[in-house]
């Protein structure tokens, strides 16, 4: 009941009322409230309109702000007065309203094309009697683009010469050796596994080292032959360990 009475006393927010929206995070946004229908707030700031669901706003403070001041000043502005318009543009620029300031400066230039301050605010410079800006201004200053940046012709020439030298040095360097690390490792392993008893396992691996290794191992264990026994009468088996074969000083 107390909350209801407080709301009745406060009354509904008026259209075009200067307010500050306070969000649950603590952030604030100042502007002029254009709409409050109970579902959304429509706020005008820097000439643009922003819409927020009422549930996303913690509270609304009614207080003066720069947006409301700008609207009041603009309403009293003399028609077609470049000087007064420029003062309005300056007010906007000094009070955090860059969009308002830019549009006011454009109105100044439309009324007074040679207004130097308004032109400078919009990024113009006079070159050979003409007001230019942006890429046109850069080209008028004799600058050219190089890799996305504006540079002088001398700088571009230096950059191109340096790039050419780097390319020539790269071309003179010998290419790195093309070695197949996997094939080299397989060749080394095969050389260790190959037994001198069997000519079947004397394999030289090329680029197909992996399959050659597999074929050599299958051929070795399937043949069961020892070197010098072409008839294959006796399969090869490891010789049994003989105690009498160990001689003194052999290390055992």
mmCIF file of C-alpha atoms in Angstrom:
data_model
loop_
_atom_site.group_PDB
_atom_site.id
_atom_site.type_symbol
_atom_site.label_atom_id
_atom_site.label_comp_id
_atom_site.label_asym_id
_atom_site.label_seq_id
_atom_site.Cartn_x
_atom_site.Cartn_y
_atom_site.Cartn_z
ATOM 1 C CA UNK A 1 0.000 0.000 0.000
ATOM 2 C CA UNK A 2 2.830 2.363 0.839
ATOM 3 C CA UNK A 3 4.498 1.593 -2.501
ATOM 4 C CA UNK A 4 1.259 2.332 -4.366
ATOM 5 C CA UNK A 5 0.867 5.680 -2.586
ATOM 6 C CA UNK A 6 4.446 6.589 -3.450
ATOM 7 C CA UNK A 7 3.827 5.867 -7.117
ATOM 8 C CA UNK A 8 0.641 7.938 -7.097
ATOM 9 C CA UNK A 9 2.438 10.867 -5.512
ATOM 10 C CA UNK A 10 5.308 10.658 -7.984
ATOM 11 C CA UNK A 11 2.920 10.481 -10.908
ATOM 12 C CA UNK A 12 3.638 9.143 -14.406
ATOM 13 C CA UNK A 13 6.750 10.221 -16.264
ATOM 14 C CA UNK A 14 5.997 13.044 -18.671
ATOM 15 C CA UNK A 15 6.836 12.920 -22.378
ATOM 16 C CA UNK A 16 10.055 14.718 -23.383
ATOM 17 C CA UNK A 17 11.198 14.818 -19.773
ATOM 18 C CA UNK A 18 14.929 14.876 -18.956
ATOM 19 C CA UNK A 19 15.754 11.716 -17.033
ATOM 20 C CA UNK A 20 18.571 9.407 -16.045
ATOM 21 C CA UNK A 21 17.936 5.679 -16.430
ATOM 22 C CA UNK A 22 19.739 3.640 -13.775
ATOM 23 C CA UNK A 23 20.371 -0.026 -14.598
ATOM 24 C CA UNK A 24 20.788 -2.952 -12.170
ATOM 25 C CA UNK A 25 24.519 -3.044 -12.960
ATOM 26 C CA UNK A 26 24.874 0.535 -11.703
ATOM 27 C CA UNK A 27 25.302 2.042 -15.163
ATOM 28 C CA UNK A 28 23.448 5.214 -16.065
ATOM 29 C CA UNK A 29 22.178 6.762 -19.283
ATOM 30 C CA UNK A 30 21.010 10.366 -19.539
ATOM 31 C CA UNK A 31 18.578 11.669 -22.113
ATOM 32 C CA UNK A 32 15.053 12.832 -22.805
ATOM 33 C CA UNK A 33 12.234 10.379 -22.177
ATOM 34 C CA UNK A 34 9.942 10.255 -25.209
ATOM 35 C CA UNK A 35 7.748 7.333 -24.225
ATOM 36 C CA UNK A 36 6.789 5.384 -21.111
ATOM 37 C CA UNK A 37 3.863 3.061 -21.777
ATOM 38 C CA UNK A 38 4.562 0.740 -18.869
ATOM 39 C CA UNK A 39 6.325 -1.790 -21.096
ATOM 40 C CA UNK A 40 9.240 0.159 -22.575
ATOM 41 C CA UNK A 41 11.157 3.378 -22.105
ATOM 42 C CA UNK A 42 12.060 5.270 -25.291
ATOM 43 C CA UNK A 43 14.990 7.588 -24.609
ATOM 44 C CA UNK A 44 16.410 10.216 -26.941
ATOM 45 C CA UNK A 45 20.152 10.762 -26.631
ATOM 46 C CA UNK A 46 22.546 12.557 -28.988
ATOM 47 C CA UNK A 47 19.777 12.781 -31.558
ATOM 48 C CA UNK A 48 19.096 9.034 -31.627
ATOM 49 C CA UNK A 49 16.373 6.988 -29.963
ATOM 50 C CA UNK A 50 17.027 4.039 -27.645
ATOM 51 C CA UNK A 51 14.419 1.598 -26.370
ATOM 52 C CA UNK A 52 14.643 -0.337 -23.090
ATOM 53 C CA UNK A 53 12.150 -2.734 -21.496
ATOM 54 C CA UNK A 54 10.982 -1.305 -18.190
ATOM 55 C CA UNK A 55 12.021 -4.533 -16.463
ATOM 56 C CA UNK A 56 15.653 -3.863 -17.462
ATOM 57 C CA UNK A 57 15.757 -0.506 -15.636
ATOM 58 C CA UNK A 58 16.237 -0.383 -11.875
ATOM 59 C CA UNK A 59 14.986 3.175 -11.420
ATOM 60 C CA UNK A 60 14.453 6.484 -13.190
ATOM 61 C CA UNK A 61 15.765 9.805 -11.905
ATOM 62 C CA UNK A 62 14.228 13.048 -13.103
ATOM 63 C CA UNK A 63 17.028 15.575 -13.527
ATOM 64 C CA UNK A 64 18.368 18.036 -16.120
ATOM 65 C CA UNK A 65 20.941 16.854 -18.653
ATOM 66 C CA UNK A 66 22.775 18.021 -21.776
ATOM 67 C CA UNK A 67 20.319 16.416 -24.205
ATOM 68 C CA UNK A 68 17.424 18.368 -22.733
ATOM 69 C CA UNK A 69 19.506 21.578 -22.691
ATOM 70 C CA UNK A 70 20.414 21.122 -26.359
ATOM 71 C CA UNK A 71 16.760 20.687 -27.326
ATOM 72 C CA UNK A 72 15.821 23.833 -25.396
ATOM 73 C CA UNK A 73 18.631 25.877 -26.985
ATOM 74 C CA UNK A 74 17.804 24.604 -30.464
ATOM 75 C CA UNK A 75 14.142 25.570 -30.044
ATOM 76 C CA UNK A 76 15.152 29.193 -29.352
ATOM 77 C CA UNK A 77 17.716 29.374 -32.168
ATOM 78 C CA UNK A 78 17.280 32.159 -34.771
ATOM 79 C CA UNK A 79 16.579 30.794 -38.226
ATOM 80 C CA UNK A 80 19.489 30.770 -40.676
ATOM 81 C CA UNK A 81 22.013 32.176 -38.215
ATOM 82 C CA UNK A 82 25.401 30.451 -38.791
ATOM 83 C CA UNK A 83 27.011 32.032 -35.737
ATOM 84 C CA UNK A 84 24.224 30.892 -33.409
ATOM 85 C CA UNK A 85 24.264 27.434 -34.979
ATOM 86 C CA UNK A 86 27.993 27.191 -34.443
ATOM 87 C CA UNK A 87 27.580 28.060 -30.761
ATOM 88 C CA UNK A 88 25.015 25.269 -30.529
ATOM 89 C CA UNK A 89 27.472 22.877 -32.199
ATOM 90 C CA UNK A 90 30.168 23.852 -29.722
ATOM 91 C CA UNK A 91 27.804 23.314 -26.795
ATOM 92 C CA UNK A 92 27.016 19.810 -28.051
ATOM 93 C CA UNK A 93 30.689 18.946 -28.610
ATOM 94 C CA UNK A 94 31.648 20.138 -25.124
ATOM 95 C CA UNK A 95 28.829 18.208 -23.432
ATOM 96 C CA UNK A 96 29.261 14.728 -24.841
ATOM 97 C CA UNK A 97 26.886 14.960 -27.800
ATOM 98 C CA UNK A 98 29.126 14.359 -30.847
ATOM 99 C CA UNK A 99 26.246 13.446 -33.150
ATOM 100 C CA UNK A 100 24.382 16.640 -32.323
ATOM 101 C CA UNK A 101 27.598 18.646 -32.779
ATOM 102 C CA UNK A 102 28.309 17.139 -36.199
ATOM 103 C CA UNK A 103 24.804 17.767 -37.504
ATOM 104 C CA UNK A 104 24.834 21.349 -36.223
ATOM 105 C CA UNK A 105 28.220 21.970 -37.897
ATOM 106 C CA UNK A 106 26.846 20.595 -41.173
ATOM 107 C CA UNK A 107 23.973 23.084 -40.915
ATOM 108 C CA UNK A 108 26.530 25.859 -40.372
ATOM 109 C CA UNK A 109 28.467 24.864 -43.502
ATOM 110 C CA UNK A 110 25.251 24.722 -45.510
ATOM 111 C CA UNK A 111 24.586 28.370 -44.574
ATOM 112 C CA UNK A 112 28.219 29.566 -44.607
ATOM 113 C CA UNK A 113 30.404 27.327 -46.824
ATOM 114 C CA UNK A 114 33.629 29.061 -45.767
ATOM 115 C CA UNK A 115 33.026 28.863 -42.009
ATOM 116 C CA UNK A 116 36.530 27.697 -41.053
ATOM 117 C CA UNK A 117 35.728 26.383 -37.569
ATOM 118 C CA UNK A 118 32.754 24.337 -38.700
ATOM 119 C CA UNK A 119 34.762 22.988 -41.634
ATOM 120 C CA UNK A 120 37.632 22.011 -39.339
ATOM 121 C CA UNK A 121 35.200 20.287 -36.970
ATOM 122 C CA UNK A 122 33.976 18.182 -39.896
ATOM 123 C CA UNK A 123 37.537 17.276 -40.930
ATOM 124 C CA UNK A 124 37.910 19.642 -43.866
ATOM 125 C CA UNK A 125 41.064 21.454 -44.903
ATOM 126 C CA UNK A 126 41.495 24.061 -47.583
ATOM 127 C CA UNK A 127 43.846 22.886 -50.332
ATOM 128 C CA UNK A 128 44.427 25.157 -53.361
ATOM 129 C CA UNK A 129 41.282 27.083 -52.482
ATOM 130 C CA UNK A 130 39.066 24.004 -52.145
ATOM 131 C CA UNK A 131 37.625 22.442 -48.991
ATOM 132 C CA UNK A 132 38.439 18.729 -49.041
ATOM 133 C CA UNK A 133 38.537 15.895 -46.507
ATOM 134 C CA UNK A 134 39.042 12.142 -46.252
ATOM 135 C CA UNK A 135 40.807 10.334 -49.104
ATOM 136 C CA UNK A 136 40.501 13.378 -51.308
ATOM 137 C CA UNK A 137 42.404 15.408 -48.733
ATOM 138 C CA UNK A 138 45.154 12.793 -48.469
ATOM 139 C CA UNK A 139 45.615 12.700 -52.239
ATOM 140 C CA UNK A 140 45.585 16.491 -52.396
ATOM 141 C CA UNK A 141 48.491 16.447 -49.929
ATOM 142 C CA UNK A 142 50.435 14.193 -52.306
ATOM 143 C CA UNK A 143 50.031 11.053 -50.231
ATOM 144 C CA UNK A 144 49.449 7.576 -51.620
ATOM 145 C CA UNK A 145 48.232 4.343 -50.060
ATOM 146 C CA UNK A 146 50.717 1.610 -49.242
ATOM 147 C CA UNK A 147 49.472 -1.519 -47.478
ATOM 148 C CA UNK A 148 46.485 0.347 -46.069
ATOM 149 C CA UNK A 149 48.379 3.427 -44.824
ATOM 150 C CA UNK A 150 48.839 6.891 -46.308
ATOM 151 C CA UNK A 151 52.521 7.619 -47.024
ATOM 152 C CA UNK A 152 54.550 10.032 -49.103
ATOM 153 C CA UNK A 153 55.825 9.046 -52.535
ATOM 154 C CA UNK A 154 59.383 8.923 -51.174
ATOM 155 C CA UNK A 155 58.319 6.599 -48.365
ATOM 156 C CA UNK A 156 56.491 4.319 -50.776
ATOM 157 C CA UNK A 157 59.549 4.166 -53.051
ATOM 158 C CA UNK A 158 61.733 3.228 -50.074
ATOM 159 C CA UNK A 159 59.292 0.533 -48.938
ATOM 160 C CA UNK A 160 59.117 -0.996 -52.421
ATOM 161 C CA UNK A 161 62.909 -1.035 -52.749
ATOM 162 C CA UNK A 162 63.246 -2.758 -49.384
ATOM 163 C CA UNK A 163 60.654 -5.359 -50.362
ATOM 164 C CA UNK A 164 62.480 -6.006 -53.659
ATOM 165 C CA UNK A 165 65.795 -6.532 -51.827
ATOM 166 C CA UNK A 166 64.154 -8.968 -49.444
ATOM 167 C CA UNK A 167 62.721 -10.950 -52.366
ATOM 168 C CA UNK A 168 66.108 -11.080 -54.120
ATOM 169 C CA UNK A 169 67.835 -12.337 -50.969
ATOM 170 C CA UNK A 170 65.185 -14.994 -50.523
ATOM 171 C CA UNK A 171 65.643 -16.117 -54.142
ATOM 172 C CA UNK A 172 69.448 -16.431 -53.706
ATOM 173 C CA UNK A 173 69.200 -18.624 -50.631
ATOM 174 C CA UNK A 174 69.478 -22.358 -51.414
ATOM 175 C CA UNK A 175 66.312 -24.298 -50.821
ATOM 176 C CA UNK A 176 66.232 -26.388 -47.647
ATOM 177 C CA UNK A 177 67.039 -30.088 -48.097
ATOM 178 C CA UNK A 178 63.966 -32.129 -48.882
ATOM 179 C CA UNK A 179 64.262 -35.107 -46.562
ATOM 180 C CA UNK A 180 61.570 -37.538 -45.642
ATOM 181 C CA UNK A 181 62.082 -37.983 -41.914
ATOM 182 C CA UNK A 182 59.692 -40.919 -41.691
ATOM 183 C CA UNK A 183 61.319 -42.821 -44.565
ATOM 184 C CA UNK A 184 64.783 -42.202 -43.085
ATOM 185 C CA UNK A 185 63.694 -43.539 -39.699
ATOM 186 C CA UNK A 186 62.173 -46.658 -41.264
ATOM 187 C CA UNK A 187 65.320 -47.291 -43.321
ATOM 188 C CA UNK A 188 67.459 -47.109 -40.198
ATOM 189 C CA UNK A 189 65.179 -49.444 -38.270
ATOM 190 C CA UNK A 190 65.112 -51.940 -41.147
ATOM 191 C CA UNK A 191 68.902 -51.968 -41.320
ATOM 192 C CA UNK A 192 69.022 -52.947 -37.647
ATOM 193 C CA UNK A 193 66.376 -55.638 -37.989
ATOM 194 C CA UNK A 194 67.769 -57.184 -41.172
ATOM 195 C CA UNK A 195 69.784 -60.328 -40.402
ATOM 196 C CA UNK A 196 72.889 -61.264 -42.441
ATOM 197 C CA UNK A 197 71.711 -64.915 -42.344
ATOM 198 C CA UNK A 198 69.010 -64.369 -44.945
ATOM 199 C CA UNK A 199 69.427 -62.658 -48.273
ATOM 200 C CA UNK A 200 65.675 -62.227 -48.355
ATOM 201 C CA UNK A 201 65.862 -59.510 -45.716
ATOM 202 C CA UNK A 202 68.484 -57.416 -47.452
ATOM 203 C CA UNK A 203 66.036 -54.693 -48.452
ATOM 204 C CA UNK A 204 66.753 -51.212 -49.700
ATOM 205 C CA UNK A 205 63.908 -48.867 -48.864
ATOM 206 C CA UNK A 206 62.954 -46.012 -51.120
ATOM 207 C CA UNK A 207 60.002 -43.680 -50.690
ATOM 208 C CA UNK A 208 57.762 -46.634 -49.937
ATOM 209 C CA UNK A 209 59.832 -47.629 -46.903
ATOM 210 C CA UNK A 210 56.907 -48.588 -44.675
ATOM 211 C CA UNK A 211 55.405 -51.172 -47.061
ATOM 212 C CA UNK A 212 58.859 -52.511 -48.009
ATOM 213 C CA UNK A 213 59.638 -53.075 -44.334
ATOM 214 C CA UNK A 214 56.416 -55.032 -43.836
ATOM 215 C CA UNK A 215 57.062 -57.160 -46.935
ATOM 216 C CA UNK A 216 60.623 -57.910 -45.857
ATOM 217 C CA UNK A 217 59.572 -59.038 -42.405
ATOM 218 C CA UNK A 218 56.839 -61.310 -43.808
ATOM 219 C CA UNK A 219 59.235 -62.831 -46.340
ATOM 220 C CA UNK A 220 61.854 -63.472 -43.673
ATOM 221 C CA UNK A 221 59.646 -65.326 -41.213
ATOM 222 C CA UNK A 222 57.677 -67.243 -43.814
ATOM 223 C CA UNK A 223 60.688 -68.630 -45.701
ATOM 224 C CA UNK A 224 62.325 -70.230 -42.666
ATOM 225 C CA UNK A 225 65.501 -70.638 -44.673
ATOM 226 C CA UNK A 226 69.074 -70.022 -43.706
ATOM 227 C CA UNK A 227 71.661 -68.646 -46.036
ATOM 228 C CA UNK A 228 73.355 -71.448 -47.993
ATOM 229 C CA UNK A 229 70.413 -73.867 -47.728
ATOM 230 C CA UNK A 230 68.705 -73.281 -51.076
ATOM 231 C CA UNK A 231 66.621 -76.482 -50.752
ATOM 232 C CA UNK A 232 65.024 -75.349 -47.556
ATOM 233 C CA UNK A 233 65.514 -78.799 -46.008
ATOM 234 C CA UNK A 234 66.119 -77.408 -42.538
ATOM 235 C CA UNK A 235 64.120 -74.454 -41.186
ATOM 236 C CA UNK A 236 66.114 -71.897 -39.340
ATOM 237 C CA UNK A 237 65.852 -71.881 -35.564
ATOM 238 C CA UNK A 238 67.824 -70.005 -32.955
ATOM 239 C CA UNK A 239 70.839 -71.985 -31.768
ATOM 240 C CA UNK A 240 70.549 -73.274 -28.183
ATOM 241 C CA UNK A 241 72.640 -71.705 -25.466
ATOM 242 C CA UNK A 242 75.786 -73.689 -24.819
ATOM 243 C CA UNK A 243 77.503 -73.430 -21.472
ATOM 244 C CA UNK A 244 80.787 -74.734 -22.831
ATOM 245 C CA UNK A 245 80.957 -71.982 -25.408
ATOM 246 C CA UNK A 246 81.656 -69.323 -22.798
ATOM 247 C CA UNK A 247 85.384 -68.770 -22.544
ATOM 248 C CA UNK A 248 87.376 -67.122 -19.840
ATOM 249 C CA UNK A 249 87.600 -63.371 -20.263
ATOM 250 C CA UNK A 250 84.421 -63.204 -22.323
ATOM 251 C CA UNK A 251 82.814 -60.941 -19.770
ATOM 252 C CA UNK A 252 80.293 -63.418 -18.341
#
